[in-house]
PDB file of C-alpha atoms in Angstrom:
ATOM      1  CA  MET A   1     -37.335  48.012  94.602  1.00  0.00           C
ATOM      2  CA  SER A   2     -37.304  47.386  90.879  1.00  0.00           C
ATOM      3  CA  ALA A   3     -39.139  44.468  89.343  1.00  0.00           C
ATOM      4  CA  ASP A   4     -35.769  42.913  88.500  1.00  0.00           C
ATOM      5  CA  ALA A   5     -34.375  43.214  92.006  1.00  0.00           C
ATOM      6  CA  ALA A   6     -33.727  39.959  93.808  1.00  0.00           C
ATOM      7  CA  VAL A   7     -36.301  39.057  96.425  1.00  0.00           C
ATOM      8  CA  PRO A   8     -34.770  37.354  99.452  1.00  0.00           C
ATOM      9  CA  SER A   9     -35.894  33.759  99.649  1.00  0.00           C
ATOM     10  CA  SER A  10     -37.665  32.456 102.717  1.00  0.00           C
ATOM     11  CA  PRO A  11     -36.257  29.441 104.588  1.00  0.00           C
ATOM     12  CA  GLN A  12     -39.082  27.338 103.142  1.00  0.00           C
ATOM     13  CA  ASP A  13     -38.001  28.316  99.616  1.00  0.00           C
ATOM     14  CA  ARG A  14     -34.528  26.927 100.360  1.00  0.00           C
ATOM     15  CA  VAL A  15     -35.825  23.469 101.321  1.00  0.00           C
ATOM     16  CA  ASP A  16     -34.864  20.886  98.685  1.00  0.00           C
ATOM     17  CA  ILE A  17     -37.330  18.003  98.600  1.00  0.00           C
ATOM     18  CA  SER A  18     -35.733  16.321  95.583  1.00  0.00           C
ATOM     19  CA  VAL A  19     -33.030  14.520  97.608  1.00  0.00           C
ATOM     20  CA  PRO A  20     -33.249  12.779 100.989  1.00  0.00           C
ATOM     21  CA  HIS A  21     -32.211  14.804 104.005  1.00  0.00           C
ATOM     22  CA  SER A  22     -30.647  13.396 107.171  1.00  0.00           C
ATOM     23  CA  ALA A  23     -32.598  15.553 109.658  1.00  0.00           C
ATOM     24  CA  ARG A  24     -35.916  14.675 108.023  1.00  0.00           C
ATOM     25  CA  ILE A  25     -35.051  10.963 107.855  1.00  0.00           C
ATOM     26  CA  TRP A  26     -33.962  11.005 111.505  1.00  0.00           C
ATOM     27  CA  ASN A  27     -37.271  12.653 112.378  1.00  0.00           C
ATOM     28  CA  TYR A  28     -39.070   9.912 110.421  1.00  0.00           C
ATOM     29  CA  TRP A  29     -37.224   7.164 112.316  1.00  0.00           C
ATOM     30  CA  LEU A  30     -38.175   8.837 115.597  1.00  0.00           C
ATOM     31  CA  GLY A  31     -41.844   8.763 114.572  1.00  0.00           C
ATOM     32  CA  GLY A  32     -42.108  12.447 113.609  1.00  0.00           C
ATOM     33  CA  LYS A  33     -44.072  13.926 110.715  1.00  0.00           C
ATOM     34  CA  ASP A  34     -41.546  16.440 109.314  1.00  0.00           C
ATOM     35  CA  SER A  35     -40.443  14.454 106.267  1.00  0.00           C
ATOM     36  CA  TYR A  36     -41.210  14.154 102.566  1.00  0.00           C
ATOM     37  CA  PRO A  37     -41.754  11.061 100.391  1.00  0.00           C
ATOM     38  CA  VAL A  38     -38.121  11.085  99.259  1.00  0.00           C
ATOM     39  CA  ASP A  39     -37.021  10.934 102.908  1.00  0.00           C
ATOM     40  CA  ARG A  40     -39.396   8.127 103.819  1.00  0.00           C
ATOM     41  CA  VAL A  41     -38.291   6.070 100.818  1.00  0.00           C
ATOM     42  CA  ALA A  42     -34.625   6.568 101.759  1.00  0.00           C
ATOM     43  CA  GLY A  43     -35.391   5.821 105.406  1.00  0.00           C
ATOM     44  CA  ASP A  44     -37.192   2.592 104.528  1.00  0.00           C
ATOM     45  CA  GLU A  45     -34.379   1.491 102.219  1.00  0.00           C
ATOM     46  CA  TYR A  46     -31.889   2.155 105.016  1.00  0.00           C
ATOM     47  CA  LEU A  47     -33.999   0.072 107.412  1.00  0.00           C
ATOM     48  CA  LYS A  48     -33.967  -2.853 104.994  1.00  0.00           C
ATOM     49  CA  VAL A  49     -30.172  -2.971 105.118  1.00  0.00           C
ATOM     50  CA  PHE A  50     -29.717  -1.962 108.770  1.00  0.00           C
ATOM     51  CA  PRO A  51     -32.899  -2.368 110.839  1.00  0.00           C
ATOM     52  CA  GLY A  52     -31.001  -1.258 113.950  1.00  0.00           C
ATOM     53  CA  ILE A  53     -30.965   2.377 112.814  1.00  0.00           C
ATOM     54  CA  ALA A  54     -34.390   3.113 114.321  1.00  0.00           C
ATOM     55  CA  GLU A  55     -33.209   1.748 117.661  1.00  0.00           C
ATOM     56  CA  LEU A  56     -30.051   3.830 117.356  1.00  0.00           C
ATOM     57  CA  ALA A  57     -32.135   6.964 116.725  1.00  0.00           C
ATOM     58  CA  ARG A  58     -34.171   6.340 119.871  1.00  0.00           C
ATOM     59  CA  ALA A  59     -31.032   5.522 121.876  1.00  0.00           C
ATOM     60  CA  SER A  60     -29.389   8.787 120.832  1.00  0.00           C
ATOM     61  CA  ARG A  61     -32.418  10.741 122.019  1.00  0.00           C
ATOM     62  CA  GLY A  62     -32.264   8.860 125.311  1.00  0.00           C
ATOM     63  CA  PHE A  63     -28.618   9.849 125.764  1.00  0.00           C
ATOM     64  CA  LEU A  64     -29.455  13.506 125.115  1.00  0.00           C
ATOM     65  CA  THR A  65     -32.191  13.388 127.728  1.00  0.00           C
ATOM     66  CA  ARG A  66     -30.048  11.682 130.373  1.00  0.00           C
ATOM     67  CA  SER A  67     -26.925  13.781 129.767  1.00  0.00           C
ATOM     68  CA  VAL A  68     -28.730  17.129 129.790  1.00  0.00           C
ATOM     69  CA  THR A  69     -30.652  16.072 132.910  1.00  0.00           C
ATOM     70  CA  TRP A  70     -27.343  15.250 134.612  1.00  0.00           C
ATOM     71  CA  LEU A  71     -25.729  18.492 133.482  1.00  0.00           C
ATOM     72  CA  ALA A  72     -28.604  20.700 134.637  1.00  0.00           C
ATOM     73  CA  GLY A  73     -28.995  18.738 137.855  1.00  0.00           C
ATOM     74  CA  GLU A  74     -25.875  17.203 139.358  1.00  0.00           C
ATOM     75  CA  ALA A  75     -23.364  19.329 137.425  1.00  0.00           C
ATOM     76  CA  GLY A  76     -25.280  22.588 137.946  1.00  0.00           C
ATOM     77  CA  ILE A  77     -24.941  23.802 134.343  1.00  0.00           C
ATOM     78  CA  ARG A  78     -27.330  26.584 133.336  1.00  0.00           C
ATOM     79  CA  GLN A  79     -26.102  27.353 129.797  1.00  0.00           C
ATOM     80  CA  PHE A  80     -26.317  25.056 126.766  1.00  0.00           C
ATOM     81  CA  LEU A  81     -25.007  25.580 123.223  1.00  0.00           C
ATOM     82  CA  ASP A  82     -26.600  22.948 120.963  1.00  0.00           C
ATOM     83  CA  VAL A  83     -24.815  23.019 117.589  1.00  0.00           C
ATOM     84  CA  GLY A  84     -26.413  20.985 114.809  1.00  0.00           C
ATOM     85  CA  THR A  85     -29.821  21.023 116.416  1.00  0.00           C
ATOM     86  CA  GLY A  86     -31.841  19.065 113.882  1.00  0.00           C
ATOM     87  CA  LEU A  87     -35.622  19.099 113.723  1.00  0.00           C
ATOM     88  CA  PRO A  88     -37.616  19.641 116.923  1.00  0.00           C
ATOM     89  CA  THR A  89     -38.945  16.449 118.472  1.00  0.00           C
ATOM     90  CA  ALA A  90     -39.793  15.210 121.962  1.00  0.00           C
ATOM     91  CA  ASP A  91     -37.431  16.226 124.777  1.00  0.00           C
ATOM     92  CA  ASN A  92     -35.490  18.960 123.023  1.00  0.00           C
ATOM     93  CA  THR A  93     -32.512  20.349 124.936  1.00  0.00           C
ATOM     94  CA  HIS A  94     -34.357  23.345 126.391  1.00  0.00           C
ATOM     95  CA  GLU A  95     -37.273  21.191 127.521  1.00  0.00           C
ATOM     96  CA  VAL A  96     -34.995  18.767 129.371  1.00  0.00           C
ATOM     97  CA  ALA A  97     -32.759  21.447 130.910  1.00  0.00           C
ATOM     98  CA  GLN A  98     -35.565  23.777 131.954  1.00  0.00           C
ATOM     99  CA  ARG A  99     -37.532  20.892 133.422  1.00  0.00           C
ATOM    100  CA  VAL A 100     -34.654  20.491 135.887  1.00  0.00           C
ATOM    101  CA  ALA A 101     -33.608  24.152 136.151  1.00  0.00           C
ATOM    102  CA  PRO A 102     -36.180  26.633 134.769  1.00  0.00           C
ATOM    103  CA  ASP A 103     -33.568  29.416 134.576  1.00  0.00           C
ATOM    104  CA  SER A 104     -31.445  27.506 132.032  1.00  0.00           C
ATOM    105  CA  ARG A 105     -30.413  29.378 128.887  1.00  0.00           C
ATOM    106  CA  ILE A 106     -30.188  27.506 125.572  1.00  0.00           C
ATOM    107  CA  VAL A 107     -28.904  28.529 122.153  1.00  0.00           C
ATOM    108  CA  TYR A 108     -29.682  26.250 119.214  1.00  0.00           C
ATOM    109  CA  VAL A 109     -27.494  26.450 116.104  1.00  0.00           C
ATOM    110  CA  ASP A 110     -28.201  25.035 112.654  1.00  0.00           C
ATOM    111  CA  ASN A 111     -27.946  26.217 109.060  1.00  0.00           C
ATOM    112  CA  ASP A 112     -30.590  23.878 107.697  1.00  0.00           C
ATOM    113  CA  PRO A 113     -33.484  25.852 106.154  1.00  0.00           C
ATOM    114  CA  LEU A 114     -36.027  23.238 107.246  1.00  0.00           C
ATOM    115  CA  VAL A 115     -34.833  23.488 110.854  1.00  0.00           C
ATOM    116  CA  LEU A 116     -35.119  27.281 110.578  1.00  0.00           C
ATOM    117  CA  VAL A 117     -38.736  26.898 109.422  1.00  0.00           C
ATOM    118  CA  HIS A 118     -39.474  24.950 112.606  1.00  0.00           C
ATOM    119  CA  ALA A 119     -37.222  27.015 114.879  1.00  0.00           C
ATOM    120  CA  ARG A 120     -40.110  28.768 116.585  1.00  0.00           C
ATOM    121  CA  ALA A 121     -40.914  25.436 118.261  1.00  0.00           C
ATOM    122  CA  LEU A 122     -37.445  25.584 119.824  1.00  0.00           C
ATOM    123  CA  LEU A 123     -37.981  29.047 121.259  1.00  0.00           C
ATOM    124  CA  VAL A 124     -40.856  28.330 123.619  1.00  0.00           C
ATOM    125  CA  GLY A 125     -39.148  27.955 126.964  1.00  0.00           C
ATOM    126  CA  THR A 126     -39.733  28.960 130.553  1.00  0.00           C
ATOM    127  CA  PRO A 127     -40.146  32.643 131.464  1.00  0.00           C
ATOM    128  CA  GLU A 128     -37.263  32.287 133.952  1.00  0.00           C
ATOM    129  CA  GLY A 129     -34.812  31.086 131.300  1.00  0.00           C
ATOM    130  CA  ALA A 130     -34.043  31.918 127.681  1.00  0.00           C
ATOM    131  CA  THR A 131     -33.942  30.127 124.351  1.00  0.00           C
ATOM    132  CA  ASP A 132     -32.556  31.405 121.076  1.00  0.00           C
ATOM    133  CA  TYR A 133     -31.944  30.039 117.579  1.00  0.00           C
ATOM    134  CA  LEU A 134     -28.935  30.958 115.456  1.00  0.00           C
ATOM    135  CA  ASP A 135     -28.803  30.339 111.707  1.00  0.00           C
ATOM    136  CA  ALA A 136     -25.087  29.561 111.396  1.00  0.00           C
ATOM    137  CA  ASP A 137     -22.708  26.916 110.043  1.00  0.00           C
ATOM    138  CA  LEU A 138     -20.806  24.412 112.179  1.00  0.00           C
ATOM    139  CA  HIS A 139     -17.765  25.068 109.988  1.00  0.00           C
ATOM    140  CA  ASP A 140     -17.716  28.731 111.079  1.00  0.00           C
ATOM    141  CA  PRO A 141     -17.112  28.516 114.850  1.00  0.00           C
ATOM    142  CA  ALA A 142     -16.364  32.249 115.186  1.00  0.00           C
ATOM    143  CA  THR A 143     -19.845  33.177 113.928  1.00  0.00           C
ATOM    144  CA  VAL A 144     -21.438  30.492 116.118  1.00  0.00           C
ATOM    145  CA  LEU A 145     -19.704  31.786 119.242  1.00  0.00           C
ATOM    146  CA  ALA A 146     -20.398  35.450 118.467  1.00  0.00           C
ATOM    147  CA  GLY A 147     -24.086  34.701 118.009  1.00  0.00           C
ATOM    148  CA  ALA A 148     -24.260  32.512 121.117  1.00  0.00           C
ATOM    149  CA  ALA A 149     -22.703  35.281 123.218  1.00  0.00           C
ATOM    150  CA  ARG A 150     -25.842  37.372 122.719  1.00  0.00           C
ATOM    151  CA  THR A 151     -27.725  34.939 124.976  1.00  0.00           C
ATOM    152  CA  LEU A 152     -25.037  33.056 126.890  1.00  0.00           C
ATOM    153  CA  ASP A 153     -22.384  34.445 129.233  1.00  0.00           C
ATOM    154  CA  LEU A 154     -19.204  32.784 127.983  1.00  0.00           C
ATOM    155  CA  ASP A 155     -17.424  33.807 131.185  1.00  0.00           C
ATOM    156  CA  GLN A 156     -19.577  31.193 132.945  1.00  0.00           C
ATOM    157  CA  PRO A 157     -19.635  27.413 132.282  1.00  0.00           C
ATOM    158  CA  VAL A 158     -21.418  26.252 129.125  1.00  0.00           C
ATOM    159  CA  ALA A 159     -22.328  22.762 127.939  1.00  0.00           C
ATOM    160  CA  LEU A 160     -21.423  22.444 124.255  1.00  0.00           C
ATOM    161  CA  LEU A 161     -23.600  19.824 122.557  1.00  0.00           C
ATOM    162  CA  LEU A 162     -22.416  18.263 119.270  1.00  0.00           C
ATOM    163  CA  MET A 163     -25.027  15.555 118.881  1.00  0.00           C
ATOM    164  CA  GLY A 164     -24.874  13.418 115.752  1.00  0.00           C
ATOM    165  CA  VAL A 165     -23.439  16.268 113.696  1.00  0.00           C
ATOM    166  CA  LEU A 166     -19.682  15.678 113.463  1.00  0.00           C
ATOM    167  CA  GLY A 167     -20.227  12.660 111.222  1.00  0.00           C
ATOM    168  CA  HIS A 168     -21.003  15.232 108.529  1.00  0.00           C
ATOM    169  CA  VAL A 169     -17.389  16.458 108.786  1.00  0.00           C
ATOM    170  CA  ALA A 170     -15.423  14.091 106.562  1.00  0.00           C
ATOM    171  CA  ASP A 171     -11.899  15.298 107.329  1.00  0.00           C
ATOM    172  CA  ASP A 172     -10.471  14.383 110.755  1.00  0.00           C
ATOM    173  CA  GLU A 173      -8.287  17.498 110.938  1.00  0.00           C
ATOM    174  CA  GLU A 174     -11.254  19.734 110.120  1.00  0.00           C
ATOM    175  CA  LEU A 175     -13.296  17.990 112.816  1.00  0.00           C
ATOM    176  CA  ARG A 176     -10.544  18.633 115.350  1.00  0.00           C
ATOM    177  CA  ARG A 177     -10.296  22.274 114.263  1.00  0.00           C
ATOM    178  CA  ILE A 178     -14.030  22.801 114.713  1.00  0.00           C
ATOM    179  CA  VAL A 179     -14.138  21.185 118.156  1.00  0.00           C
ATOM    180  CA  ASP A 180     -11.052  23.053 119.375  1.00  0.00           C
ATOM    181  CA  ALA A 181     -12.379  26.393 118.110  1.00  0.00           C
ATOM    182  CA  LEU A 182     -15.763  25.926 119.773  1.00  0.00           C
ATOM    183  CA  LEU A 183     -14.171  24.882 123.064  1.00  0.00           C
ATOM    184  CA  ALA A 184     -11.449  27.558 123.077  1.00  0.00           C
ATOM    185  CA  PRO A 185     -13.419  30.412 124.729  1.00  0.00           C
ATOM    186  CA  LEU A 186     -15.283  28.171 127.188  1.00  0.00           C
ATOM    187  CA  VAL A 187     -14.174  28.431 130.791  1.00  0.00           C
ATOM    188  CA  SER A 188     -13.084  25.697 133.166  1.00  0.00           C
ATOM    189  CA  GLY A 189     -16.121  23.746 134.343  1.00  0.00           C
ATOM    190  CA  SER A 190     -17.717  23.779 130.892  1.00  0.00           C
ATOM    191  CA  TYR A 191     -18.559  20.493 129.163  1.00  0.00           C
ATOM    192  CA  LEU A 192     -18.433  18.840 125.753  1.00  0.00           C
ATOM    193  CA  VAL A 193     -21.330  16.442 125.114  1.00  0.00           C
ATOM    194  CA  SER A 194     -21.325  14.425 121.913  1.00  0.00           C
ATOM    195  CA  TYR A 195     -22.558  11.318 120.140  1.00  0.00           C
ATOM    196  CA  ASP A 196     -22.277   9.867 116.644  1.00  0.00           C
ATOM    197  CA  GLY A 197     -22.961   6.642 114.839  1.00  0.00           C
ATOM    198  CA  THR A 198     -19.857   4.419 114.835  1.00  0.00           C
ATOM    199  CA  LEU A 199     -18.312   1.393 113.220  1.00  0.00           C
ATOM    200  CA  PRO A 200     -17.316  -1.657 115.258  1.00  0.00           C
ATOM    201  CA  ALA A 201     -13.596  -1.811 116.052  1.00  0.00           C
ATOM    202  CA  GLY A 202     -12.441  -5.441 116.098  1.00  0.00           C
ATOM    203  CA  PRO A 203     -14.054  -7.492 118.865  1.00  0.00           C
ATOM    204  CA  ALA A 204     -17.219  -5.879 120.194  1.00  0.00           C
ATOM    205  CA  PRO A 205     -16.838  -3.947 123.450  1.00  0.00           C
ATOM    206  CA  GLU A 206     -18.623  -5.125 126.576  1.00  0.00           C
ATOM    207  CA  GLY A 207     -22.277  -5.503 125.698  1.00  0.00           C
ATOM    208  CA  GLY A 208     -21.578  -6.006 121.980  1.00  0.00           C
ATOM    209  CA  GLY A 209     -23.012  -3.975 119.115  1.00  0.00           C
ATOM    210  CA  SER A 210     -26.003  -4.154 116.831  1.00  0.00           C
ATOM    211  CA  GLY A 211     -25.235  -4.459 113.194  1.00  0.00           C
ATOM    212  CA  GLY A 212     -21.652  -3.661 112.269  1.00  0.00           C
ATOM    213  CA  GLY A 213     -21.126  -4.139 108.564  1.00  0.00           C
ATOM    214  CA  ASP A 214     -24.838  -3.716 107.812  1.00  0.00           C
ATOM    215  CA  PHE A 215     -24.655  -0.210 109.230  1.00  0.00           C
ATOM    216  CA  ASP A 216     -21.624   0.577 107.067  1.00  0.00           C
ATOM    217  CA  ALA A 217     -23.349  -0.776 103.944  1.00  0.00           C
ATOM    218  CA  ALA A 218     -26.546   1.162 104.631  1.00  0.00           C
ATOM    219  CA  GLN A 219     -24.594   4.365 105.199  1.00  0.00           C
ATOM    220  CA  ASP A 220     -22.611   3.904 101.989  1.00  0.00           C
ATOM    221  CA  GLU A 221     -25.863   3.583 100.029  1.00  0.00           C
ATOM    222  CA  TYR A 222     -27.246   6.701 101.717  1.00  0.00           C
ATOM    223  CA  ASN A 223     -24.072   8.675 101.005  1.00  0.00           C
ATOM    224  CA  ASP A 224     -24.386   7.759  97.332  1.00  0.00           C
ATOM    225  CA  SER A 225     -27.960   9.098  97.155  1.00  0.00           C
ATOM    226  CA  GLY A 226     -26.951  12.742  96.734  1.00  0.00           C
ATOM    227  CA  ALA A 227     -27.671  13.603 100.357  1.00  0.00           C
ATOM    228  CA  LEU A 228     -25.071  15.243 102.612  1.00  0.00           C
ATOM    229  CA  PRO A 229     -22.692  12.365 103.471  1.00  0.00           C
ATOM    230  CA  TYR A 230     -22.271  11.092 107.010  1.00  0.00           C
ATOM    231  CA  ILE A 231     -18.981   9.396 107.914  1.00  0.00           C
ATOM    232  CA  LEU A 232     -18.930   6.478 110.341  1.00  0.00           C
ATOM    233  CA  ARG A 233     -15.794   6.373 112.508  1.00  0.00           C
ATOM    234  CA  THR A 234     -14.611   3.714 114.934  1.00  0.00           C
ATOM    235  CA  PRO A 235     -15.215   4.206 118.677  1.00  0.00           C
ATOM    236  CA  ALA A 236     -11.499   4.972 119.101  1.00  0.00           C
ATOM    237  CA  GLN A 237     -11.655   7.653 116.398  1.00  0.00           C
ATOM    238  CA  PHE A 238     -14.836   9.057 117.928  1.00  0.00           C
ATOM    239  CA  ALA A 239     -13.188   9.309 121.361  1.00  0.00           C
ATOM    240  CA  ARG A 240     -10.440  11.638 120.082  1.00  0.00           C
ATOM    241  CA  ARG A 241     -12.800  14.609 120.177  1.00  0.00           C
ATOM    242  CA  PHE A 242     -12.516  14.467 123.978  1.00  0.00           C
ATOM    243  CA  ASP A 243      -8.693  14.631 124.024  1.00  0.00           C
ATOM    244  CA  GLY A 244      -7.478  17.002 126.733  1.00  0.00           C
ATOM    245  CA  LEU A 245     -10.785  16.924 128.627  1.00  0.00           C
ATOM    246  CA  THR A 246     -11.828  15.017 131.741  1.00  0.00           C
ATOM    247  CA  LEU A 247     -14.317  12.304 130.849  1.00  0.00           C
ATOM    248  CA  ILE A 248     -17.288  11.829 133.140  1.00  0.00           C
ATOM    249  CA  GLU A 249     -18.034   8.243 134.141  1.00  0.00           C
ATOM    250  CA  PRO A 250     -18.729   5.883 132.459  1.00  0.00           C
ATOM    251  CA  GLY A 251     -16.557   7.468 129.757  1.00  0.00           C
ATOM    252  CA  VAL A 252     -16.934   6.872 126.028  1.00  0.00           C
ATOM    253  CA  VAL A 253     -19.565   4.149 125.672  1.00  0.00           C
ATOM    254  CA  PRO A 254     -22.501   3.088 123.480  1.00  0.00           C
ATOM    255  CA  HIS A 255     -25.482   5.435 123.791  1.00  0.00           C
ATOM    256  CA  THR A 256     -27.439   2.916 125.841  1.00  0.00           C
ATOM    257  CA  HIS A 257     -24.611   2.485 128.377  1.00  0.00           C
ATOM    258  CA  TRP A 258     -24.297   6.125 129.477  1.00  0.00           C
ATOM    259  CA  ARG A 259     -25.972   6.197 132.913  1.00  0.00           C
ATOM    260  CA  PRO A 260     -29.046   4.172 131.906  1.00  0.00           C
ATOM    261  CA  ALA A 261     -32.000   3.752 134.220  1.00  0.00           C
ATOM    262  CA  PRO A 262     -31.241   0.928 136.667  1.00  0.00           C
ATOM    263  CA  THR A 263     -32.703  -2.482 135.916  1.00  0.00           C
ATOM    264  CA  ALA A 264     -33.860  -5.099 138.394  1.00  0.00           C
ATOM    265  CA  ASP A 265     -30.906  -7.380 137.578  1.00  0.00           C
ATOM    266  CA  GLY A 266     -28.362  -4.580 137.179  1.00  0.00           C
ATOM    267  CA  ALA A 267     -27.577  -5.557 133.581  1.00  0.00           C
ATOM    268  CA  LEU A 268     -26.761  -2.969 130.934  1.00  0.00           C
ATOM    269  CA  PRO A 269     -29.169  -2.532 128.016  1.00  0.00           C
ATOM    270  CA  ALA A 270     -28.083  -3.945 124.668  1.00  0.00           C
ATOM    271  CA  ALA A 271     -25.414  -1.809 123.005  1.00  0.00           C
ATOM    272  CA  VAL A 272     -26.022   0.091 119.768  1.00  0.00           C
ATOM    273  CA  ASP A 273     -23.629   1.108 116.989  1.00  0.00           C
ATOM    274  CA  GLY A 274     -23.253   4.632 118.269  1.00  0.00           C
ATOM    275  CA  TYR A 275     -20.906   6.039 120.913  1.00  0.00           C
ATOM    276  CA  CYS A 276     -21.248   9.019 123.216  1.00  0.00           C
ATOM    277  CA  GLY A 277     -19.508  10.841 126.000  1.00  0.00           C
ATOM    278  CA  VAL A 278     -19.575  13.789 128.365  1.00  0.00           C
ATOM    279  CA  ALA A 279     -16.311  15.507 129.293  1.00  0.00           C
ATOM    280  CA  ARG A 280     -15.402  18.490 131.470  1.00  0.00           C
ATOM    281  CA  ILE A 281     -12.975  21.262 130.614  1.00  0.00           C
ATOM    282  CA  PRO A 282     -10.377  21.180 133.450  1.00  0.00           C
TER     283      PRO A 282
END
């Protein structure tokens, strides 16, 4: 190689620490250590406008844990495609699934260089199962599916996880295209599992919400920071990603209302400004 030849950059070289980054800020709100000063400043500013965001972050992780536990247990799913993985934290998808069913197979997908740096933490699973990491873009479903097929058998049911990632798709038609393309090769008995932060839609649903306009204002400020924008949709707009699928009870609900641990008085936990759902391909 000549001295002038380009040297391929490492994932670490591609990490930009000059602007805040959603995965690093999310990790910061969850109590992780994989963030930089610019992320912590942005995260603290967000908290000043919408203190409920830290609670929402924890609630989203709780939904992931409960939904994957249900899928690996009651639904009998053994294959998981987690697109838009984010930074490793407690109770990653493979840890939850393989705790219930050690032979579960998990493919993580992200195109974030910082996530790639930490991907080895996502690859330590049980000897009975398998975990893999694919450096690919959500907007290129064909590449995602081709890469996933190296580890997953797409002729058998798969749980497709789109957790907190579709807010980064600004155009509704593009969002629908991505979801449809990722679901297209999945067989009957597969599942779509998804959550995102949401706006309130008129009167609060049963259990209320936790911030409303403050969340919108905080997100607008974040989107103006130079970071990758995240679009808040209403619960009704969020629910459209499940069109044509069979929703699993309790349907499309706030994160904290999807099969929470029972309480002594039977009351639901306080709602958060984020909605989720699990739906089966008929």
